[in-house]
Amino acid sequence: MKRLLFCALACATLLAVSCEPNSTSDEDQLYEQGIDKTKIKKKI
């Protein structure tokens, strides 16, 4: 009985987390910009 209750609770938790809107795609815009490699100076 405990395993069934634990399994149901785990499934409900995973379902609730997966259905939440994900805002990390908004943060990815910072990393999608290109870098001009001619402006980077190499340190020797």
mmCIF file with all atom_site columns, N, CA and C in Angstrom:
data_model
loop_
_atom_site.group_PDB
_atom_site.id
_atom_site.type_symbol
_atom_site.label_atom_id
_atom_site.label_alt_id
_atom_site.label_comp_id
_atom_site.label_asym_id
_atom_site.label_entity_id
_atom_site.label_seq_id
_atom_site.pdbx_PDB_ins_code
_atom_site.Cartn_x
_atom_site.Cartn_y
_atom_site.Cartn_z
_atom_site.occupancy
_atom_site.B_iso_or_equiv
_atom_site.pdbx_formal_charge
_atom_site.auth_seq_id
_atom_site.auth_comp_id
_atom_site.auth_asym_id
_atom_site.auth_atom_id
_atom_site.pdbx_PDB_model_num
ATOM 1   N N  . MET A 1 1  ? 0.825  -1.197 0.000   1.00 0.00 ? 1  MET A N  1
ATOM 2   C CA . MET A 1 1  ? 0.000  0.000  0.000   1.00 0.00 ? 1  MET A CA 1
ATOM 3   C C  . MET A 1 1  ? 0.868  1.259  0.000   1.00 0.00 ? 1  MET A C  1
ATOM 4   N N  . LYS A 1 2  ? 1.975  1.220  0.764   1.00 0.00 ? 2  LYS A N  1
ATOM 5   C CA . LYS A 1 2  ? 2.856  2.389  0.822   1.00 0.00 ? 2  LYS A CA 1
ATOM 6   C C  . LYS A 1 2  ? 3.515  2.648  -0.528  1.00 0.00 ? 2  LYS A C  1
ATOM 7   N N  . ARG A 1 3  ? 3.882  1.570  -1.223  1.00 0.00 ? 3  ARG A N  1
ATOM 8   C CA . ARG A 1 3  ? 4.519  1.740  -2.533  1.00 0.00 ? 3  ARG A CA 1
ATOM 9   C C  . ARG A 1 3  ? 3.553  2.365  -3.534  1.00 0.00 ? 3  ARG A C  1
ATOM 10  N N  . LEU A 1 4  ? 2.294  1.951  -3.487  1.00 0.00 ? 4  LEU A N  1
ATOM 11  C CA . LEU A 1 4  ? 1.292  2.496  -4.394  1.00 0.00 ? 4  LEU A CA 1
ATOM 12  C C  . LEU A 1 4  ? 1.069  3.979  -4.119  1.00 0.00 ? 4  LEU A C  1
ATOM 13  N N  . LEU A 1 5  ? 1.012  4.345  -2.858  1.00 0.00 ? 5  LEU A N  1
ATOM 14  C CA . LEU A 1 5  ? 0.837  5.748  -2.480  1.00 0.00 ? 5  LEU A CA 1
ATOM 15  C C  . LEU A 1 5  ? 2.057  6.567  -2.897  1.00 0.00 ? 5  LEU A C  1
ATOM 16  N N  . PHE A 1 6  ? 3.251  6.020  -2.685  1.00 0.00 ? 6  PHE A N  1
ATOM 17  C CA . PHE A 1 6  ? 4.474  6.714  -3.084  1.00 0.00 ? 6  PHE A CA 1
ATOM 18  C C  . PHE A 1 6  ? 4.537  6.886  -4.597  1.00 0.00 ? 6  PHE A C  1
ATOM 19  N N  . CYS A 1 7  ? 4.163  5.851  -5.344  1.00 0.00 ? 7  CYS A N  1
ATOM 20  C CA . CYS A 1 7  ? 4.173  5.917  -6.800  1.00 0.00 ? 7  CYS A CA 1
ATOM 21  C C  . CYS A 1 7  ? 3.176  6.961  -7.303  1.00 0.00 ? 7  CYS A C  1
ATOM 22  N N  . ALA A 1 8  ? 1.994  7.001  -6.718  1.00 0.00 ? 8  ALA A N  1
ATOM 23  C CA . ALA A 1 8  ? 0.985  7.979  -7.127  1.00 0.00 ? 8  ALA A CA 1
ATOM 24  C C  . ALA A 1 8  ? 1.448  9.392  -6.817  1.00 0.00 ? 8  ALA A C  1
ATOM 25  N N  . LEU A 1 9  ? 2.073  9.586  -5.673  1.00 0.00 ? 9  LEU A N  1
ATOM 26  C CA . LEU A 1 9  ? 2.577  10.903 -5.298  1.00 0.00 ? 9  LEU A CA 1
ATOM 27  C C  . LEU A 1 9  ? 3.722  11.327 -6.216  1.00 0.00 ? 9  LEU A C  1
ATOM 28  N N  . ALA A 1 10 ? 4.610  10.404 -6.552  1.00 0.00 ? 10 ALA A N  1
ATOM 29  C CA . ALA A 1 10 ? 5.721  10.716 -7.449  1.00 0.00 ? 10 ALA A CA 1
ATOM 30  C C  . ALA A 1 10 ? 5.211  11.070 -8.844  1.00 0.00 ? 10 ALA A C  1
ATOM 31  N N  . CYS A 1 11 ? 4.247  10.324 -9.342  1.00 0.00 ? 11 CYS A N  1
ATOM 32  C CA . CYS A 1 11 ? 3.683  10.615 -10.669 1.00 0.00 ? 11 CYS A CA 1
ATOM 33  C C  . CYS A 1 11 ? 2.978  11.962 -10.680 1.00 0.00 ? 11 CYS A C  1
ATOM 34  N N  . ALA A 1 12 ? 2.238  12.272 -9.626  1.00 0.00 ? 12 ALA A N  1
ATOM 35  C CA . ALA A 1 12 ? 1.546  13.557 -9.553  1.00 0.00 ? 12 ALA A CA 1
ATOM 36  C C  . ALA A 1 12 ? 2.542  14.706 -9.486  1.00 0.00 ? 12 ALA A C  1
ATOM 37  N N  . THR A 1 13 ? 3.643  14.513 -8.760  1.00 0.00 ? 13 THR A N  1
ATOM 38  C CA . THR A 1 13 ? 4.666  15.555 -8.662  1.00 0.00 ? 13 THR A CA 1
ATOM 39  C C  . THR A 1 13 ? 5.340  15.787 -10.008 1.00 0.00 ? 13 THR A C  1
ATOM 40  N N  . LEU A 1 14 ? 5.703  14.718 -10.693 1.00 0.00 ? 14 LEU A N  1
ATOM 41  C CA . LEU A 1 14 ? 6.333  14.856 -12.009 1.00 0.00 ? 14 LEU A CA 1
ATOM 42  C C  . LEU A 1 14 ? 5.390  15.503 -13.012 1.00 0.00 ? 14 LEU A C  1
ATOM 43  N N  . LEU A 1 15 ? 4.117  15.161 -12.946 1.00 0.00 ? 15 LEU A N  1
ATOM 44  C CA . LEU A 1 15 ? 3.139  15.750 -13.856 1.00 0.00 ? 15 LEU A CA 1
ATOM 45  C C  . LEU A 1 15 ? 2.973  17.236 -13.582 1.00 0.00 ? 15 LEU A C  1
ATOM 46  N N  . ALA A 1 16 ? 2.941  17.621 -12.314 1.00 0.00 ? 16 ALA A N  1
ATOM 47  C CA . ALA A 1 16 ? 2.778  19.032 -11.961 1.00 0.00 ? 16 ALA A CA 1
ATOM 48  C C  . ALA A 1 16 ? 3.996  19.845 -12.372 1.00 0.00 ? 16 ALA A C  1
ATOM 49  N N  . VAL A 1 17 ? 5.180  19.297 -12.197 1.00 0.00 ? 17 VAL A N  1
ATOM 50  C CA . VAL A 1 17 ? 6.401  20.023 -12.547 1.00 0.00 ? 17 VAL A CA 1
ATOM 51  C C  . VAL A 1 17 ? 6.544  20.144 -14.060 1.00 0.00 ? 17 VAL A C  1
ATOM 52  N N  . SER A 1 18 ? 6.183  19.109 -14.787 1.00 0.00 ? 18 SER A N  1
ATOM 53  C CA . SER A 1 18 ? 6.344  19.149 -16.242 1.00 0.00 ? 18 SER A CA 1
ATOM 54  C C  . SER A 1 18 ? 5.324  20.060 -16.913 1.00 0.00 ? 18 SER A C  1
ATOM 55  N N  . CYS A 1 19 ? 4.213  20.340 -16.271 1.00 0.00 ? 19 CYS A N  1
ATOM 56  C CA . CYS A 1 19 ? 3.182  21.187 -16.875 1.00 0.00 ? 19 CYS A CA 1
ATOM 57  C C  . CYS A 1 19 ? 3.373  22.666 -16.554 1.00 0.00 ? 19 CYS A C  1
ATOM 58  N N  . GLU A 1 20 ? 4.288  22.990 -15.667 1.00 0.00 ? 20 GLU A N  1
ATOM 59  C CA . GLU A 1 20 ? 4.522  24.393 -15.338 1.00 0.00 ? 20 GLU A CA 1
ATOM 60  C C  . GLU A 1 20 ? 5.206  25.084 -16.510 1.00 0.00 ? 20 GLU A C  1
ATOM 61  N N  . PRO A 1 21 ? 4.868  26.337 -16.773 1.00 0.00 ? 21 PRO A N  1
ATOM 62  C CA . PRO A 1 21 ? 5.560  27.061 -17.843 1.00 0.00 ? 21 PRO A CA 1
ATOM 63  C C  . PRO A 1 21 ? 7.030  27.248 -17.486 1.00 0.00 ? 21 PRO A C  1
ATOM 64  N N  . ASN A 1 22 ? 7.873  27.060 -18.461 1.00 0.00 ? 22 ASN A N  1
ATOM 65  C CA . ASN A 1 22 ? 9.313  27.125 -18.234 1.00 0.00 ? 22 ASN A CA 1
ATOM 66  C C  . ASN A 1 22 ? 9.819  28.491 -18.670 1.00 0.00 ? 22 ASN A C  1
ATOM 67  N N  . SER A 1 23 ? 10.442 29.215 -17.772 1.00 0.00 ? 23 SER A N  1
ATOM 68  C CA . SER A 1 23 ? 10.926 30.556 -18.099 1.00 0.00 ? 23 SER A CA 1
ATOM 69  C C  . SER A 1 23 ? 12.410 30.558 -18.460 1.00 0.00 ? 23 SER A C  1
ATOM 70  N N  . THR A 1 24 ? 13.041 29.392 -18.499 1.00 0.00 ? 24 THR A N  1
ATOM 71  C CA . THR A 1 24 ? 14.467 29.373 -18.827 1.00 0.00 ? 24 THR A CA 1
ATOM 72  C C  . THR A 1 24 ? 14.711 29.710 -20.289 1.00 0.00 ? 24 THR A C  1
ATOM 73  N N  . SER A 1 25 ? 13.702 29.543 -21.138 1.00 0.00 ? 25 SER A N  1
ATOM 74  C CA . SER A 1 25 ? 13.887 29.907 -22.544 1.00 0.00 ? 25 SER A CA 1
ATOM 75  C C  . SER A 1 25 ? 14.030 31.415 -22.690 1.00 0.00 ? 25 SER A C  1
ATOM 76  N N  . ASP A 1 26 ? 13.450 32.179 -21.774 1.00 0.00 ? 26 ASP A N  1
ATOM 77  C CA . ASP A 1 26 ? 13.624 33.629 -21.804 1.00 0.00 ? 26 ASP A CA 1
ATOM 78  C C  . ASP A 1 26 ? 15.056 34.005 -21.447 1.00 0.00 ? 26 ASP A C  1
ATOM 79  N N  . GLU A 1 27 ? 15.664 33.242 -20.547 1.00 0.00 ? 27 GLU A N  1
ATOM 80  C CA . GLU A 1 27 ? 17.029 33.531 -20.126 1.00 0.00 ? 27 GLU A CA 1
ATOM 81  C C  . GLU A 1 27 ? 18.042 33.118 -21.189 1.00 0.00 ? 27 GLU A C  1
ATOM 82  N N  . ASP A 1 28 ? 17.682 32.204 -22.073 1.00 0.00 ? 28 ASP A N  1
ATOM 83  C CA . ASP A 1 28 ? 18.602 31.730 -23.104 1.00 0.00 ? 28 ASP A CA 1
ATOM 84  C C  . ASP A 1 28 ? 18.886 32.777 -24.167 1.00 0.00 ? 28 ASP A C  1
ATOM 85  N N  . GLN A 1 29 ? 18.071 33.809 -24.250 1.00 0.00 ? 29 GLN A N  1
ATOM 86  C CA . GLN A 1 29 ? 18.290 34.840 -25.257 1.00 0.00 ? 29 GLN A CA 1
ATOM 87  C C  . GLN A 1 29 ? 19.631 35.538 -25.051 1.00 0.00 ? 29 GLN A C  1
ATOM 88  N N  . LEU A 1 30 ? 20.105 35.588 -23.833 1.00 0.00 ? 30 LEU A N  1
ATOM 89  C CA . LEU A 1 30 ? 21.397 36.206 -23.563 1.00 0.00 ? 30 LEU A CA 1
ATOM 90  C C  . LEU A 1 30 ? 22.530 35.426 -24.219 1.00 0.00 ? 30 LEU A C  1
ATOM 91  N N  . TYR A 1 31 ? 22.376 34.113 -24.322 1.00 0.00 ? 31 TYR A N  1
ATOM 92  C CA . TYR A 1 31 ? 23.438 33.263 -24.848 1.00 0.00 ? 31 TYR A CA 1
ATOM 93  C C  . TYR A 1 31 ? 23.309 33.021 -26.348 1.00 0.00 ? 31 TYR A C  1
ATOM 94  N N  . GLU A 1 32 ? 22.223 33.447 -26.960 1.00 0.00 ? 32 GLU A N  1
ATOM 95  C CA . GLU A 1 32 ? 22.024 33.224 -28.384 1.00 0.00 ? 32 GLU A CA 1
ATOM 96  C C  . GLU A 1 32 ? 22.684 34.296 -29.235 1.00 0.00 ? 32 GLU A C  1
ATOM 97  N N  . GLN A 1 33 ? 23.175 35.340 -28.631 1.00 0.00 ? 33 GLN A N  1
ATOM 98  C CA . GLN A 1 33 ? 23.821 36.404 -29.386 1.00 0.00 ? 33 GLN A CA 1
ATOM 99  C C  . GLN A 1 33 ? 25.205 35.940 -29.822 1.00 0.00 ? 33 GLN A C  1
ATOM 100 N N  . GLY A 1 34 ? 25.597 36.342 -31.026 1.00 0.00 ? 34 GLY A N  1
ATOM 101 C CA . GLY A 1 34 ? 26.905 35.962 -31.541 1.00 0.00 ? 34 GLY A CA 1
ATOM 102 C C  . GLY A 1 34 ? 28.009 36.810 -30.930 1.00 0.00 ? 34 GLY A C  1
ATOM 103 N N  . ILE A 1 35 ? 29.221 36.312 -31.012 1.00 0.00 ? 35 ILE A N  1
ATOM 104 C CA . ILE A 1 35 ? 30.390 37.018 -30.491 1.00 0.00 ? 35 ILE A CA 1
ATOM 105 C C  . ILE A 1 35 ? 31.303 37.346 -31.663 1.00 0.00 ? 35 ILE A C  1
ATOM 106 N N  . ASP A 1 36 ? 31.718 38.591 -31.750 1.00 0.00 ? 36 ASP A N  1
ATOM 107 C CA . ASP A 1 36 ? 32.659 39.007 -32.792 1.00 0.00 ? 36 ASP A CA 1
ATOM 108 C C  . ASP A 1 36 ? 34.064 38.612 -32.342 1.00 0.00 ? 36 ASP A C  1
ATOM 109 N N  . LYS A 1 37 ? 34.631 37.607 -32.982 1.00 0.00 ? 37 LYS A N  1
ATOM 110 C CA . LYS A 1 37 ? 35.926 37.071 -32.558 1.00 0.00 ? 37 LYS A CA 1
ATOM 111 C C  . LYS A 1 37 ? 37.080 38.009 -32.875 1.00 0.00 ? 37 LYS A C  1
ATOM 112 N N  . THR A 1 38 ? 36.850 39.011 -33.721 1.00 0.00 ? 38 THR A N  1
ATOM 113 C CA . THR A 1 38 ? 37.931 39.950 -34.035 1.00 0.00 ? 38 THR A CA 1
ATOM 114 C C  . THR A 1 38 ? 38.179 40.915 -32.881 1.00 0.00 ? 38 THR A C  1
ATOM 115 N N  . LYS A 1 39 ? 37.215 41.046 -31.975 1.00 0.00 ? 39 LYS A N  1
ATOM 116 C CA . LYS A 1 39 ? 37.368 41.966 -30.845 1.00 0.00 ? 39 LYS A CA 1
ATOM 117 C C  . LYS A 1 39 ? 38.001 41.300 -29.631 1.00 0.00 ? 39 LYS A C  1
ATOM 118 N N  . ILE A 1 40 ? 38.216 39.988 -29.709 1.00 0.00 ? 40 ILE A N  1
ATOM 119 C CA . ILE A 1 40 ? 38.794 39.254 -28.586 1.00 0.00 ? 40 ILE A CA 1
ATOM 120 C C  . ILE A 1 40 ? 40.311 39.282 -28.709 1.00 0.00 ? 40 ILE A C  1
ATOM 121 N N  . LYS A 1 41 ? 40.965 39.691 -27.631 1.00 0.00 ? 41 LYS A N  1
ATOM 122 C CA . LYS A 1 41 ? 42.426 39.734 -27.620 1.00 0.00 ? 41 LYS A CA 1
ATOM 123 C C  . LYS A 1 41 ? 42.945 38.525 -26.859 1.00 0.00 ? 41 LYS A C  1
ATOM 124 N N  . LYS A 1 42 ? 43.914 37.830 -27.445 1.00 0.00 ? 42 LYS A N  1
ATOM 125 C CA . LYS A 1 42 ? 44.501 36.665 -26.797 1.00 0.00 ? 42 LYS A CA 1
ATOM 126 C C  . LYS A 1 42 ? 45.622 37.104 -25.875 1.00 0.00 ? 42 LYS A C  1
ATOM 127 N N  . LYS A 1 43 ? 45.627 36.539 -24.675 1.00 0.00 ? 43 LYS A N  1
ATOM 128 C CA . LYS A 1 43 ? 46.715 36.807 -23.732 1.00 0.00 ? 43 LYS A CA 1
ATOM 129 C C  . LYS A 1 43 ? 47.769 35.724 -23.891 1.00 0.00 ? 43 LYS A C  1
ATOM 130 N N  . ILE A 1 44 ? 49.010 36.151 -24.026 1.00 0.00 ? 44 ILE A N  1
ATOM 131 C CA . ILE A 1 44 ? 50.106 35.182 -24.194 1.00 0.00 ? 44 ILE A CA 1
ATOM 132 C C  . ILE A 1 44 ? 50.967 35.175 -22.949 1.00 0.00 ? 44 ILE A C  1
#
